[in-house]
Short mmCIF file of N, CA and C in Angstrom, two decimals:
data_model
loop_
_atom_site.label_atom_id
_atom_site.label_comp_id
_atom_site.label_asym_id
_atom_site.label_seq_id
_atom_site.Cartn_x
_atom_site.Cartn_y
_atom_site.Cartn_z
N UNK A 8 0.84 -1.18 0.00
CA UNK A 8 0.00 0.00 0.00
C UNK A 8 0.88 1.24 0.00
N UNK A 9 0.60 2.18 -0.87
CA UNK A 9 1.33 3.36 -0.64
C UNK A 9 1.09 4.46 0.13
N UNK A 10 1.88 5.45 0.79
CA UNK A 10 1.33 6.30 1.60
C UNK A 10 -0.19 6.99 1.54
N UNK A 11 -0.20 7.28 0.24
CA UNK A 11 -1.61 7.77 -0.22
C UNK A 11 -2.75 7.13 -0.42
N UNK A 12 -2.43 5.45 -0.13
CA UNK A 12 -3.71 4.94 -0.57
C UNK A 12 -4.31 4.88 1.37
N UNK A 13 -5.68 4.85 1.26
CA UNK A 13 -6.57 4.73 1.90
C UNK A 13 -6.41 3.33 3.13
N UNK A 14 -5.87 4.19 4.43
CA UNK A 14 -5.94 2.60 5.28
C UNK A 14 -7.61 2.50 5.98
N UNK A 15 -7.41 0.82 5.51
CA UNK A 15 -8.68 0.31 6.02
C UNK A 15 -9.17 -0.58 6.81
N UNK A 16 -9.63 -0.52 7.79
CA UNK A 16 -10.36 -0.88 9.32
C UNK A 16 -11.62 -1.30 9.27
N UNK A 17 -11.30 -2.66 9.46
CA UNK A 17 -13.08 -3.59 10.24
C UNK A 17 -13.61 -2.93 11.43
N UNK A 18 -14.71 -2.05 11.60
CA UNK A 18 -15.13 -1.89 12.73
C UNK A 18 -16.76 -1.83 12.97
N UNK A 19 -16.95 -2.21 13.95
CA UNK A 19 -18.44 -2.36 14.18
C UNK A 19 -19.18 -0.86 14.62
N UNK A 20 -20.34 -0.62 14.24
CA UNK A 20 -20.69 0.75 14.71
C UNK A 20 -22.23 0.65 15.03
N UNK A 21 -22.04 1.21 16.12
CA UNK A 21 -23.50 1.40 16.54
C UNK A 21 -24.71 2.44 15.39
N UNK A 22 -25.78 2.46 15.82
CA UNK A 22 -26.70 3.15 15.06
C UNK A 22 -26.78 4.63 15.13
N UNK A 23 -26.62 5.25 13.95
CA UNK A 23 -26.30 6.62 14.06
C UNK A 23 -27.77 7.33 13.59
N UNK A 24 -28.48 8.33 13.97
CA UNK A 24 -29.42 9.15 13.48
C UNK A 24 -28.48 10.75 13.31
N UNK A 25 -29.30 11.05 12.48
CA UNK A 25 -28.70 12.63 12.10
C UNK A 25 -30.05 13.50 11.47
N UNK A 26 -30.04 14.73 11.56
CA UNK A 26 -30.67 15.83 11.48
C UNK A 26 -30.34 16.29 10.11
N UNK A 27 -30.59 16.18 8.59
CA UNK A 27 -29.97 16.49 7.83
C UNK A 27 -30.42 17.69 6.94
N UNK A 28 -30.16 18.29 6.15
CA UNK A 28 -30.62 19.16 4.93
C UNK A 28 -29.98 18.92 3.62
N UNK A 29 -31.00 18.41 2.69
CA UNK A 29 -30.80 18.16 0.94
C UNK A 29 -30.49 19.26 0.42
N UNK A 30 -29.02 19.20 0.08
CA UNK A 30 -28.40 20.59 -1.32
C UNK A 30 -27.91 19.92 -2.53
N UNK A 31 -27.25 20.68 -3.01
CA UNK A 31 -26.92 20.86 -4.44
C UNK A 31 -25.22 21.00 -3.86
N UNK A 32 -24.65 20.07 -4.95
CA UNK A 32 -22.99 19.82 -4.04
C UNK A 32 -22.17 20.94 -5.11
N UNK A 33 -22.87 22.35 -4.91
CA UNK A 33 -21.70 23.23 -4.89
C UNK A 33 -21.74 24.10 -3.92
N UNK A 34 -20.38 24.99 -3.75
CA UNK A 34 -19.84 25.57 -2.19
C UNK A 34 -21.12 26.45 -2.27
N UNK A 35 -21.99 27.22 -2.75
CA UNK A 35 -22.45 28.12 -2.52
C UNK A 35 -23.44 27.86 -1.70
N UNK A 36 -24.35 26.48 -2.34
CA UNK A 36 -25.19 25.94 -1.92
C UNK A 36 -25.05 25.75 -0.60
N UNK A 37 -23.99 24.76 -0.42
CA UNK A 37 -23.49 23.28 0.86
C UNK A 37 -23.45 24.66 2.18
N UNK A 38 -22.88 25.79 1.57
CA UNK A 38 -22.52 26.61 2.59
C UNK A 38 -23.91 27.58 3.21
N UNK A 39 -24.81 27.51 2.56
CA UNK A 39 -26.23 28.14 3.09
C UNK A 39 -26.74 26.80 3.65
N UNK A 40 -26.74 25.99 3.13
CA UNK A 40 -27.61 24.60 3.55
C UNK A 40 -26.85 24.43 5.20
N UNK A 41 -25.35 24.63 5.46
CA UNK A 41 -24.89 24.71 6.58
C UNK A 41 -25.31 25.87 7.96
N UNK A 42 -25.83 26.96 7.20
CA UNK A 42 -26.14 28.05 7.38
C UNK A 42 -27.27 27.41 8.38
N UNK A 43 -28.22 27.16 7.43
CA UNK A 43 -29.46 26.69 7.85
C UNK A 43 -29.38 25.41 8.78
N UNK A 44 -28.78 24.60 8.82
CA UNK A 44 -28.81 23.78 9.74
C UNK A 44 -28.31 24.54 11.19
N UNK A 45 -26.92 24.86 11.07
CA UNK A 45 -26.79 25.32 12.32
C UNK A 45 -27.19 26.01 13.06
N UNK A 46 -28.55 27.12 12.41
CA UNK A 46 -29.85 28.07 13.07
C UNK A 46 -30.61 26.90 13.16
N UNK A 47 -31.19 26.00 12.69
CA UNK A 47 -32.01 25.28 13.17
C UNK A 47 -31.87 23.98 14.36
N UNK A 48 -30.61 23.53 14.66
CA UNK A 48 -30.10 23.08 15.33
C UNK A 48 -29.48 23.51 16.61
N UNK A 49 -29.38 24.96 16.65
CA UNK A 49 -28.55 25.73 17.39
C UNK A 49 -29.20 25.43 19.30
N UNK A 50 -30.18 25.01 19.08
CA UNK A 50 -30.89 24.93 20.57
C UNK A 50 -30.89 23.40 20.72
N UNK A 51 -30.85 22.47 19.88
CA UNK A 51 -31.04 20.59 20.33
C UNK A 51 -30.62 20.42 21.02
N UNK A 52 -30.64 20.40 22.43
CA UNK A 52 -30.23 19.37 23.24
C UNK A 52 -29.79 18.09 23.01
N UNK A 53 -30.29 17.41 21.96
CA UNK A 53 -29.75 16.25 21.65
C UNK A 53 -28.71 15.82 20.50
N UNK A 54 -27.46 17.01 20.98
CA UNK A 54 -26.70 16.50 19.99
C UNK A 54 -25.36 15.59 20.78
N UNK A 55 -25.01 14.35 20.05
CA UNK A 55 -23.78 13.85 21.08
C UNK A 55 -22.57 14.77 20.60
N UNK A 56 -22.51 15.01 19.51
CA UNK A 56 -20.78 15.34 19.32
C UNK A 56 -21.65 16.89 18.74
N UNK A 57 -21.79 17.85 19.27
CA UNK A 57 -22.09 19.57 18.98
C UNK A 57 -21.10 20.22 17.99
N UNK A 58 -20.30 19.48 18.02
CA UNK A 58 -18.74 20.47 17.41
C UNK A 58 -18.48 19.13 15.74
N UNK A 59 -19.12 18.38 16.04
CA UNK A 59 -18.66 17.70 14.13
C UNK A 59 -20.49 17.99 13.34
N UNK A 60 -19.48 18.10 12.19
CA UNK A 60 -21.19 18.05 11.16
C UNK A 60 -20.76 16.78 10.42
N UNK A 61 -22.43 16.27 9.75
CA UNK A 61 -22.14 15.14 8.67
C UNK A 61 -22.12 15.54 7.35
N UNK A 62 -22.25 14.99 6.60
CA UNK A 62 -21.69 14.80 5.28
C UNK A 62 -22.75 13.54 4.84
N UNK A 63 -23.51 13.81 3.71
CA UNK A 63 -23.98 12.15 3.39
C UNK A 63 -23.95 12.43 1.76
N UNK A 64 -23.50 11.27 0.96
CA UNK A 64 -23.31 11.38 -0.41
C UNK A 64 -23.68 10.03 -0.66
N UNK A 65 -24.69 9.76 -1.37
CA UNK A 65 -25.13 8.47 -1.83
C UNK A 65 -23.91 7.80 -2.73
N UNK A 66 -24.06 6.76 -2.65
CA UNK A 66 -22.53 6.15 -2.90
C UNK A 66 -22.79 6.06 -4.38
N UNK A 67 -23.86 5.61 -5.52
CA UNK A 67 -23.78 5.77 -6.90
C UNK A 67 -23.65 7.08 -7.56
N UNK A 68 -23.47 8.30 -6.87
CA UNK A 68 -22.99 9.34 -7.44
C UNK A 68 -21.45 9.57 -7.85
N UNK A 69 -21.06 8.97 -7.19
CA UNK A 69 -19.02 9.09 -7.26
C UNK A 69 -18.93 8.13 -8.86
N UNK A 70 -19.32 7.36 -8.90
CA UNK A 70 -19.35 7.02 -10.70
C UNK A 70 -19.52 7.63 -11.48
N UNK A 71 -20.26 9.16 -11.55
CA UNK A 71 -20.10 10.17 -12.39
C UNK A 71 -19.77 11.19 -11.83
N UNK A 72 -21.04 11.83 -11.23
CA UNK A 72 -20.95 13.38 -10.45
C UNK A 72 -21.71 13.10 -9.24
N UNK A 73 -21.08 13.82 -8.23
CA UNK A 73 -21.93 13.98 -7.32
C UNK A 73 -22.63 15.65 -7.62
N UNK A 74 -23.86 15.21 -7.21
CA UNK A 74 -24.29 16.55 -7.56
C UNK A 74 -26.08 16.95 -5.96
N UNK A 75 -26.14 15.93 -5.54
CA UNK A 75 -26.81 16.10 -4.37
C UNK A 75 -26.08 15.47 -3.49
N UNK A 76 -25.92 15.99 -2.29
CA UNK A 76 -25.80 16.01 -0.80
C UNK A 76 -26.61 16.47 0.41
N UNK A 77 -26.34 15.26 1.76
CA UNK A 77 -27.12 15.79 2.50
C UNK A 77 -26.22 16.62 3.67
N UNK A 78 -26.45 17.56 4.20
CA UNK A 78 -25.67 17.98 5.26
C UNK A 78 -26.18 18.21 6.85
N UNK A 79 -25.67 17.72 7.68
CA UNK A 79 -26.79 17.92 9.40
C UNK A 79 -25.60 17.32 10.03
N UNK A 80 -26.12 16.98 11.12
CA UNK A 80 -25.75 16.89 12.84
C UNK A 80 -26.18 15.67 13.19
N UNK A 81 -25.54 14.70 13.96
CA UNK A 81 -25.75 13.80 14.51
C UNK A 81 -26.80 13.76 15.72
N UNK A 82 -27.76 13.55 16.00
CA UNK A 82 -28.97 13.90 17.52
C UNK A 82 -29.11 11.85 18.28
N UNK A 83 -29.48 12.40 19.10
CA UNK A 83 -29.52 11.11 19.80
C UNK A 83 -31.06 10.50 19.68
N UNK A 84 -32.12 11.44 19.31
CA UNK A 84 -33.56 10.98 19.14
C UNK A 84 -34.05 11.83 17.58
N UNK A 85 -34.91 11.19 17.03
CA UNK A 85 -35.83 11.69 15.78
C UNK A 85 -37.02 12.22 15.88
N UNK A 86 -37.05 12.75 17.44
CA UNK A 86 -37.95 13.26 17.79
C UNK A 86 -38.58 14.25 17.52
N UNK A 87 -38.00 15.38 17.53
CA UNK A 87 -37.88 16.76 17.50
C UNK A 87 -37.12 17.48 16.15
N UNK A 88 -37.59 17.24 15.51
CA UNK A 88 -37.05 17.72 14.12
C UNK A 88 -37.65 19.17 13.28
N UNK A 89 -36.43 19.97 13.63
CA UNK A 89 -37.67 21.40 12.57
C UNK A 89 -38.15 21.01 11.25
N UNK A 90 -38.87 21.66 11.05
CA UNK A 90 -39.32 21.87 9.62
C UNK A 90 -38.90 22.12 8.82
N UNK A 91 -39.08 21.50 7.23
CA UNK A 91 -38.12 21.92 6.47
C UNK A 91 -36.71 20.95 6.52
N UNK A 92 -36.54 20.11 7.39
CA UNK A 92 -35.20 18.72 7.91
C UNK A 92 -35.69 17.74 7.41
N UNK A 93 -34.72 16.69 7.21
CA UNK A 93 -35.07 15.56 6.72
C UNK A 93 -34.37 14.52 7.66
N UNK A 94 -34.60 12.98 7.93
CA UNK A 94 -33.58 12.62 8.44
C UNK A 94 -32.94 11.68 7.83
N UNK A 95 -32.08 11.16 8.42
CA UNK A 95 -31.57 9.73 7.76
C UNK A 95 -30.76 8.88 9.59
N UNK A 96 -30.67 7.71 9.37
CA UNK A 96 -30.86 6.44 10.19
C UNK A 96 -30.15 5.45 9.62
N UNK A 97 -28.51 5.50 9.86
CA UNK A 97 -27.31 4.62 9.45
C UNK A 97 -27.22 3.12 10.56
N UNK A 98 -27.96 2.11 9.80
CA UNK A 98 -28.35 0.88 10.83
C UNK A 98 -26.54 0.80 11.76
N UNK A 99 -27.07 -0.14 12.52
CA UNK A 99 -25.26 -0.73 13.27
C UNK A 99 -25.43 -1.90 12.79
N UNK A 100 -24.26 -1.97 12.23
CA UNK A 100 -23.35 -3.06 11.40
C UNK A 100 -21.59 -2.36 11.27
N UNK A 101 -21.23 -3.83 10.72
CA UNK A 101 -19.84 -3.63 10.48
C UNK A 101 -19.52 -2.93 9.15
N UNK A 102 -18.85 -2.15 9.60
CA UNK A 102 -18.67 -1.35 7.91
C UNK A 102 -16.75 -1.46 8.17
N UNK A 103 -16.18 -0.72 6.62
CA UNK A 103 -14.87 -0.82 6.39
C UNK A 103 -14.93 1.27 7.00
N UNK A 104 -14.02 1.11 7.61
CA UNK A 104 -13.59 2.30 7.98
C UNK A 104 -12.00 3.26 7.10
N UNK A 105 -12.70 4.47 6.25
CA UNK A 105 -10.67 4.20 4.97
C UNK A 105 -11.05 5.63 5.88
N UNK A 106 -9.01 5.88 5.84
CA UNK A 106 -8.48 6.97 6.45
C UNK A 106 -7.24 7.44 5.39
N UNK A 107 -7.98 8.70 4.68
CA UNK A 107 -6.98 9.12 3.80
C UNK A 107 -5.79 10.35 4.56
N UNK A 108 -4.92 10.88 3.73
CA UNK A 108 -3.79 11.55 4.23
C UNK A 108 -4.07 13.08 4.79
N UNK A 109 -5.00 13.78 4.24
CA UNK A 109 -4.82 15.19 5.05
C UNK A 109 -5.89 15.72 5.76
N UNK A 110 -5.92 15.69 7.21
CA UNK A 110 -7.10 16.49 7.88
C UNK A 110 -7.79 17.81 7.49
N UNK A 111 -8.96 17.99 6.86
CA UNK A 111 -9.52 19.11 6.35
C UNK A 111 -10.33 19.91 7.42
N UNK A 112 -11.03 19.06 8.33
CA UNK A 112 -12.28 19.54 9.02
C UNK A 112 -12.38 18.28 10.37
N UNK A 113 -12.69 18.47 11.26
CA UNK A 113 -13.32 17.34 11.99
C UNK A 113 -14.63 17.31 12.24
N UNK A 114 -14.76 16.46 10.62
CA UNK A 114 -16.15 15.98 9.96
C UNK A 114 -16.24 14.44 9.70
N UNK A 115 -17.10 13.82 9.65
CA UNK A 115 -17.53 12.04 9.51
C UNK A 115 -18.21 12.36 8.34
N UNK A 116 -17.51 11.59 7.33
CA UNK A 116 -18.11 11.64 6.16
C UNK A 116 -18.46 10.24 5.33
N UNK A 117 -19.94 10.10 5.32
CA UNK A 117 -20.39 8.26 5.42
C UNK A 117 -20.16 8.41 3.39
N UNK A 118 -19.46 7.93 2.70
CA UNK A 118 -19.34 7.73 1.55
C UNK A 118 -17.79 6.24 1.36
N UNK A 119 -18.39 6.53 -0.22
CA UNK A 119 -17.27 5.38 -0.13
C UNK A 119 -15.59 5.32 -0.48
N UNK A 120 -15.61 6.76 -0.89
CA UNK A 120 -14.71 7.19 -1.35
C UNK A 120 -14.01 8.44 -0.24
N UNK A 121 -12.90 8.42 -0.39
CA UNK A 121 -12.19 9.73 1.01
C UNK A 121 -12.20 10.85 -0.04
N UNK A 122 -11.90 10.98 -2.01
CA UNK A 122 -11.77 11.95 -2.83
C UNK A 122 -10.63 13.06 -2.27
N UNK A 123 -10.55 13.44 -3.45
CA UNK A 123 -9.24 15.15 -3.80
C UNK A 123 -8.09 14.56 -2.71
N UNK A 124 -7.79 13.41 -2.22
CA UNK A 124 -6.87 13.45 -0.99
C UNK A 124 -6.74 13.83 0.29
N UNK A 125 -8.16 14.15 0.54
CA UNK A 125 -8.51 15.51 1.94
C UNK A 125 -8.68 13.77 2.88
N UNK A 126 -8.81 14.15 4.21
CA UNK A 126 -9.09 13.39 4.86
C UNK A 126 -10.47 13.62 5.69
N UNK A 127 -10.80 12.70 5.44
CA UNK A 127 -12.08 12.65 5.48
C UNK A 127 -13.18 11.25 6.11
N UNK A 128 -13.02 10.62 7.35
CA UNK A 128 -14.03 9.23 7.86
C UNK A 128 -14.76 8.48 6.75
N UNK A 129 -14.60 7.58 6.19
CA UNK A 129 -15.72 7.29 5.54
C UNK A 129 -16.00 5.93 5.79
N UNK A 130 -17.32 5.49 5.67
CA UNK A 130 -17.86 4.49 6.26
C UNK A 130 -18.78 3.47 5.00
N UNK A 131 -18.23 2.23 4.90
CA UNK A 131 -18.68 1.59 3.75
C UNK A 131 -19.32 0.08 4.40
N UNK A 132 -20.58 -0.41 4.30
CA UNK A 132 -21.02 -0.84 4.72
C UNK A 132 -20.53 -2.44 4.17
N UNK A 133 -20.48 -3.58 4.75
CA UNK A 133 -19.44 -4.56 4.72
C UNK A 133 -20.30 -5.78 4.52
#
């Protein structure tokens, strides 16, 4: 394996819920859609990790373009969701865990690919 390729980890993961918002995967967009989450999120009590955002990219987009994304916050219940949110509900199972070379953000990003070389969590279901 070469420095740059992607190391990869068996690990088991519990069940994740998240708070998300559907954009359009350019910066202008991703960056209002962030906008908007973090006013609408800004009071949840139920966030475990307050300080990371998610990232969700359906995995048959990286074969051409990605061109929708979802962006939100991890919450501990699906309870309480503003308006206008969508959610999504990552079962627990074992997924492959790849860890590429350069820290961009401390963000979890569930796709299958790490891309551009940035480093980036990604979680591929096994």
């Amino acid at each position: 394996m070469k420095s740059s390729d992607p190391e990869i980890i068996i690990v088991e993961r519990p069940e994740m819920k998240a708070i998300v918002l559907r954009t359009i995967a350019n910066k202008r967009d991703v960056r209002l859609a962030w906008k908007e989450i973090e006013a609408a999120m800004a009071d949840h009590s139920g966030r475990p990790n307050a300080d990371e955002g998610l990232v969700f990219i359906p995995e048959w987009q990286w074969a051409t373009r990605v061109e929708t994304l979802w962006v939100g916050v991890q919450v501990n219940s699906l309870e309480r969701v503003p308006e206008g949110l969508e959610t999504i509900t990552i079962p627990a199972k074992k997924y492959a865990k790849l860890q590429c070379a350069v820290t961009i953000a401390k963000w979890i990003v569930l796709t299958r690919h790490c891309g551009n070389g940035s480093k980036a969590g990604g979680w591929k279901e096994i």
